[in-house]
PDB file of C-alpha atoms in Angstrom:
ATOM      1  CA  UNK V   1      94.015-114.929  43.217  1.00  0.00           C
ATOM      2  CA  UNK V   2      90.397-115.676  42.148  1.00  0.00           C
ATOM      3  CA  UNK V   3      90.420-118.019  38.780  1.00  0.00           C
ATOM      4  CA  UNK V   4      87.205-118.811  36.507  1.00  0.00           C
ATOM      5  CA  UNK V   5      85.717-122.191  35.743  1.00  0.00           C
ATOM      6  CA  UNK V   6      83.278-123.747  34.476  1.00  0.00           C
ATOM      7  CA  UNK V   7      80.309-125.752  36.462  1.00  0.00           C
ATOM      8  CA  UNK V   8      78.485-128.034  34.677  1.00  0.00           C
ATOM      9  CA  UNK V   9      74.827-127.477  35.748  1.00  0.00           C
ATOM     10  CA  UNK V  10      72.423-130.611  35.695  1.00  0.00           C
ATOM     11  CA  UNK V  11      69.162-131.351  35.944  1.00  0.00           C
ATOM     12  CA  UNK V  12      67.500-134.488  38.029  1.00  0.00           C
ATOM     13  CA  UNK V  13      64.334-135.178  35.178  1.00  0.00           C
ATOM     14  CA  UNK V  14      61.048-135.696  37.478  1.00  0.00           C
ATOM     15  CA  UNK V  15      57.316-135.813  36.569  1.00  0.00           C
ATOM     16  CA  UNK V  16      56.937-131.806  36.357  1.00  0.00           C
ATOM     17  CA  UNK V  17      60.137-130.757  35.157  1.00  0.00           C
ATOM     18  CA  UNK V  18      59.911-133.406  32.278  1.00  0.00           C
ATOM     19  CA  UNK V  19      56.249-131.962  31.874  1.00  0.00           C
ATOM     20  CA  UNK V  20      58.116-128.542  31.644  1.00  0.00           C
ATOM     21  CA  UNK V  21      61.251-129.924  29.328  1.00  0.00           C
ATOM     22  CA  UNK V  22      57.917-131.026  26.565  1.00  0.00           C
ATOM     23  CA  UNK V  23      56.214-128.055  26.757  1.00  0.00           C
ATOM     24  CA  UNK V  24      59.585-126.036  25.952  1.00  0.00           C
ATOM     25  CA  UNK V  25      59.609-128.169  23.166  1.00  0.00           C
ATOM     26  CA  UNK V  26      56.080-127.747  22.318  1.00  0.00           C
ATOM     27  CA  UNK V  27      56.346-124.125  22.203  1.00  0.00           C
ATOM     28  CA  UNK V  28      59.753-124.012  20.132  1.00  0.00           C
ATOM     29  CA  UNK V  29      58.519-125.955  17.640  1.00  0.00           C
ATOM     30  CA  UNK V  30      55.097-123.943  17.342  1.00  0.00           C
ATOM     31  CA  UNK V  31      57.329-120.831  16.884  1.00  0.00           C
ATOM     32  CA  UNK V  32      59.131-122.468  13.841  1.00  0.00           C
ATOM     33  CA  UNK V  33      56.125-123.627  12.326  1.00  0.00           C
ATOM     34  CA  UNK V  34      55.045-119.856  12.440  1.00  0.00           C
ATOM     35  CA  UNK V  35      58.470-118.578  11.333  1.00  0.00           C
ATOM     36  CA  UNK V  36      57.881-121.236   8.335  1.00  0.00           C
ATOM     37  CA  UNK V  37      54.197-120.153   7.348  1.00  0.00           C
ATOM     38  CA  UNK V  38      55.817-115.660   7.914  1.00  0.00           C
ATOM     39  CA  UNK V  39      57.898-116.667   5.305  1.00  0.00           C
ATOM     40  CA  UNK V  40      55.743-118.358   2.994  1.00  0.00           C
ATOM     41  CA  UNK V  41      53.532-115.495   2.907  1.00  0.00           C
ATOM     42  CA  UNK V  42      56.679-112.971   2.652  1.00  0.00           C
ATOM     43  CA  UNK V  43      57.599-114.587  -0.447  1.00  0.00           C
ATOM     44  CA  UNK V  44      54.363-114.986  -2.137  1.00  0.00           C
ATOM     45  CA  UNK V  45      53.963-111.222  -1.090  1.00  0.00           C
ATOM     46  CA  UNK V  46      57.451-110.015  -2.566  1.00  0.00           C
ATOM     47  CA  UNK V  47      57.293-112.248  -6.022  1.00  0.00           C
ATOM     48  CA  UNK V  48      54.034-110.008  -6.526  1.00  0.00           C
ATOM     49  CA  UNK V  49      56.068-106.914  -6.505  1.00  0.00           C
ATOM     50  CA  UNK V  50      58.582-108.103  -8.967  1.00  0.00           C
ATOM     51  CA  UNK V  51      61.433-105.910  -7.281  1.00  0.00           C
ATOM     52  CA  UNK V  52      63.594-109.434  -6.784  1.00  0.00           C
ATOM     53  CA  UNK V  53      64.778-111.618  -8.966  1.00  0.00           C
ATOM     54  CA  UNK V  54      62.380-114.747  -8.662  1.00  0.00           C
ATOM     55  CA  UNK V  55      64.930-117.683  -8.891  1.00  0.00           C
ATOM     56  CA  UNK V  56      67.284-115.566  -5.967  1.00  0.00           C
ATOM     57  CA  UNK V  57      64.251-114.871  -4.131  1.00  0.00           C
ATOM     58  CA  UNK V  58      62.747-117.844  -3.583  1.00  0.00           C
ATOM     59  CA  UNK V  59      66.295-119.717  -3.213  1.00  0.00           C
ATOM     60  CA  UNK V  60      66.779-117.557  -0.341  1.00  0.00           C
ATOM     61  CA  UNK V  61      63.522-117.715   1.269  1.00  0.00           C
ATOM     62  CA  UNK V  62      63.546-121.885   0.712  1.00  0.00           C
ATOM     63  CA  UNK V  63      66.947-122.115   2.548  1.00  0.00           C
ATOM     64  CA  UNK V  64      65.697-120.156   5.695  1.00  0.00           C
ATOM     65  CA  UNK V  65      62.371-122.216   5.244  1.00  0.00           C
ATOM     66  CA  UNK V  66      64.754-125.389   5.326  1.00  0.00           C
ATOM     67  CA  UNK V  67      66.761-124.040   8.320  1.00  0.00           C
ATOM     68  CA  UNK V  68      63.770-124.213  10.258  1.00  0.00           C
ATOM     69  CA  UNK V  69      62.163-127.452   9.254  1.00  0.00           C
ATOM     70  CA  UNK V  70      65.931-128.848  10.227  1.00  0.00           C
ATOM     71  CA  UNK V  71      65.138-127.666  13.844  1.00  0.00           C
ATOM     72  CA  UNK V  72      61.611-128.676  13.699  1.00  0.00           C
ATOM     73  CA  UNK V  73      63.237-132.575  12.903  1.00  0.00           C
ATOM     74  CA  UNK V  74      65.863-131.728  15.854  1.00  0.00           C
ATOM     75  CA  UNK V  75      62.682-130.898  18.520  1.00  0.00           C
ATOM     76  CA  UNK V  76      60.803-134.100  17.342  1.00  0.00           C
ATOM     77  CA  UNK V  77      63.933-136.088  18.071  1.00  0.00           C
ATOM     78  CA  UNK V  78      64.075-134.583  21.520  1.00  0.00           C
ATOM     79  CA  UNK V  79      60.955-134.769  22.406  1.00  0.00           C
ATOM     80  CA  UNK V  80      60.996-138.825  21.768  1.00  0.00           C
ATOM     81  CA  UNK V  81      64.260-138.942  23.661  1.00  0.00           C
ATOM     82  CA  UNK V  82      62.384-137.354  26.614  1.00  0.00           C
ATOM     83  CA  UNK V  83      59.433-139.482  26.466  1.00  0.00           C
ATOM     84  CA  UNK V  84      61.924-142.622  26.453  1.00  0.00           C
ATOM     85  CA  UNK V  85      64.604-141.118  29.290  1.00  0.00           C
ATOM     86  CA  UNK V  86      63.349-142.720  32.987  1.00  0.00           C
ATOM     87  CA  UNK V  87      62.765-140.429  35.776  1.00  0.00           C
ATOM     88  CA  UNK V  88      65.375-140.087  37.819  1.00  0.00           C
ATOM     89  CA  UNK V  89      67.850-139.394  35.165  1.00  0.00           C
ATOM     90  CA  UNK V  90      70.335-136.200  35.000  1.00  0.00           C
ATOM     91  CA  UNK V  91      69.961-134.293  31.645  1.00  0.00           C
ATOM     92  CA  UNK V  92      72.776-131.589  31.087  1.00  0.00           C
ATOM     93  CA  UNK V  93      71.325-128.268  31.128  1.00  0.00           C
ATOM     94  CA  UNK V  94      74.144-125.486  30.872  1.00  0.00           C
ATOM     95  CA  UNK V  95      77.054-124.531  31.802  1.00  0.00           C
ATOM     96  CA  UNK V  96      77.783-121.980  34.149  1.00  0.00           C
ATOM     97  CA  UNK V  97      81.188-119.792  34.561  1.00  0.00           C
ATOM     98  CA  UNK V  98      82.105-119.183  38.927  1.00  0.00           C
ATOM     99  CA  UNK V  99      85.188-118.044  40.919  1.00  0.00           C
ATOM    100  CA  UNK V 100      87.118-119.867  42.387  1.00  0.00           C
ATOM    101  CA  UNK V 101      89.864-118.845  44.855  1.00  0.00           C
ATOM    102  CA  UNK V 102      93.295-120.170  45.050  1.00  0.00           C
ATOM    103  CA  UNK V 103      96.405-119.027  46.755  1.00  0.00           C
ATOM    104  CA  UNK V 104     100.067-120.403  47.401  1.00  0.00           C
ATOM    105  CA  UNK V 105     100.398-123.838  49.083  1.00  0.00           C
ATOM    106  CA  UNK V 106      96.712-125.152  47.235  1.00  0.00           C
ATOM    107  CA  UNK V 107      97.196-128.378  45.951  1.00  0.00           C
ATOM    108  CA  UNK V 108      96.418-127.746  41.963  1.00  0.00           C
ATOM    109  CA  UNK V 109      94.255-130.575  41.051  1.00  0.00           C
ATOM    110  CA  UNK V 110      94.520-132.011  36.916  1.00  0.00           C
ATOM    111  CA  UNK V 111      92.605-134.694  37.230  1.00  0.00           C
ATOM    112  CA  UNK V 112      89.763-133.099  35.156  1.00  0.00           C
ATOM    113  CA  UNK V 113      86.983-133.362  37.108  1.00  0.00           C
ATOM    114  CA  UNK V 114      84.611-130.404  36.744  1.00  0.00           C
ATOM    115  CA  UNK V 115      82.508-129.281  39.795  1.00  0.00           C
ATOM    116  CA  UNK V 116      78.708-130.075  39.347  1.00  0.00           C
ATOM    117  CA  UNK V 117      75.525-128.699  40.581  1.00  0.00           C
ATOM    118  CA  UNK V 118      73.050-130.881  40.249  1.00  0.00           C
ATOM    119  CA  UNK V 119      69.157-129.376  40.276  1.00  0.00           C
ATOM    120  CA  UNK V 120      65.648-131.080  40.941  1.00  0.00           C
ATOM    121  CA  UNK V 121      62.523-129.022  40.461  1.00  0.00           C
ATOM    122  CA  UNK V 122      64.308-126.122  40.670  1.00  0.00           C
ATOM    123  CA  UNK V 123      66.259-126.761  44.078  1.00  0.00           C
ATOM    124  CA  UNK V 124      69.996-127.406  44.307  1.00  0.00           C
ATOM    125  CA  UNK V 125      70.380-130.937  45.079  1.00  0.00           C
ATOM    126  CA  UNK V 126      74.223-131.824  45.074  1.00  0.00           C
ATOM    127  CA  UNK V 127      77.571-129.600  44.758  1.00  0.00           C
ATOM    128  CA  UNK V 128      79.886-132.444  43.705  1.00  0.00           C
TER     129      UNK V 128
END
């Protein structure tokens, strides 16, 4: 019988991937920023048509505007975790679903361990 579980995929932070892991970052937060000026200009473009009510219109343009300035604060925050974390250290990247295979006479095993993989620059470094 062939079960699913979860793998815990992690990544070993060196000079390039941590390089990599800012510029993600970089680039996010750029897209928000954009996001947040598009909708700026959407709203001063739709109070000129006077279709919407103003107050409803701008109280739903301001939430999405805040939305986004939220993540903008989450990217900054990691961006100075990453400049602080040492190299060498294992950063959680996903989570992966595999099969795994077990038949009558396994020994079923609760002691909550879940299997690992454990990346560096893009090569598999450990199975644990």
């Amino acid at each position: 019988m062939q079960l699913i579980q979860t793998v815990v995929v992690k990544q070993i932070l060196t000079e390039s991937s941590k390089q990599q892991l800012f510029d993600q970052y970089q680039a996010h937060k750029q897209q928000l920023q954009k996001e947040c000026d598009q909708l700026h200009f959407e709203l001063k473009r739709l109070e000129r048509t006077k279709t919407f009510s103003p107050q409803t219109l701008k109280k739903h343009f301001e939430k999405e505007i805040q939305m986004r300035k939220e993540k903008i604060k989450l990217i900054e925050f990691q961006i100075e975790q990453l400049h602080i974390l040492p190299l060498g250290s294992e950063l959680k990247e996903k989570e992966v679903q595999a099969l795994i295979e077990v038949k009558i006479g396994d020994v079923w095993s609760t002691s909550g361990t879940q299997p690992t993989i454990v990346i560096k620059d893009g090569i598999i470094e450990d199975i644990r």
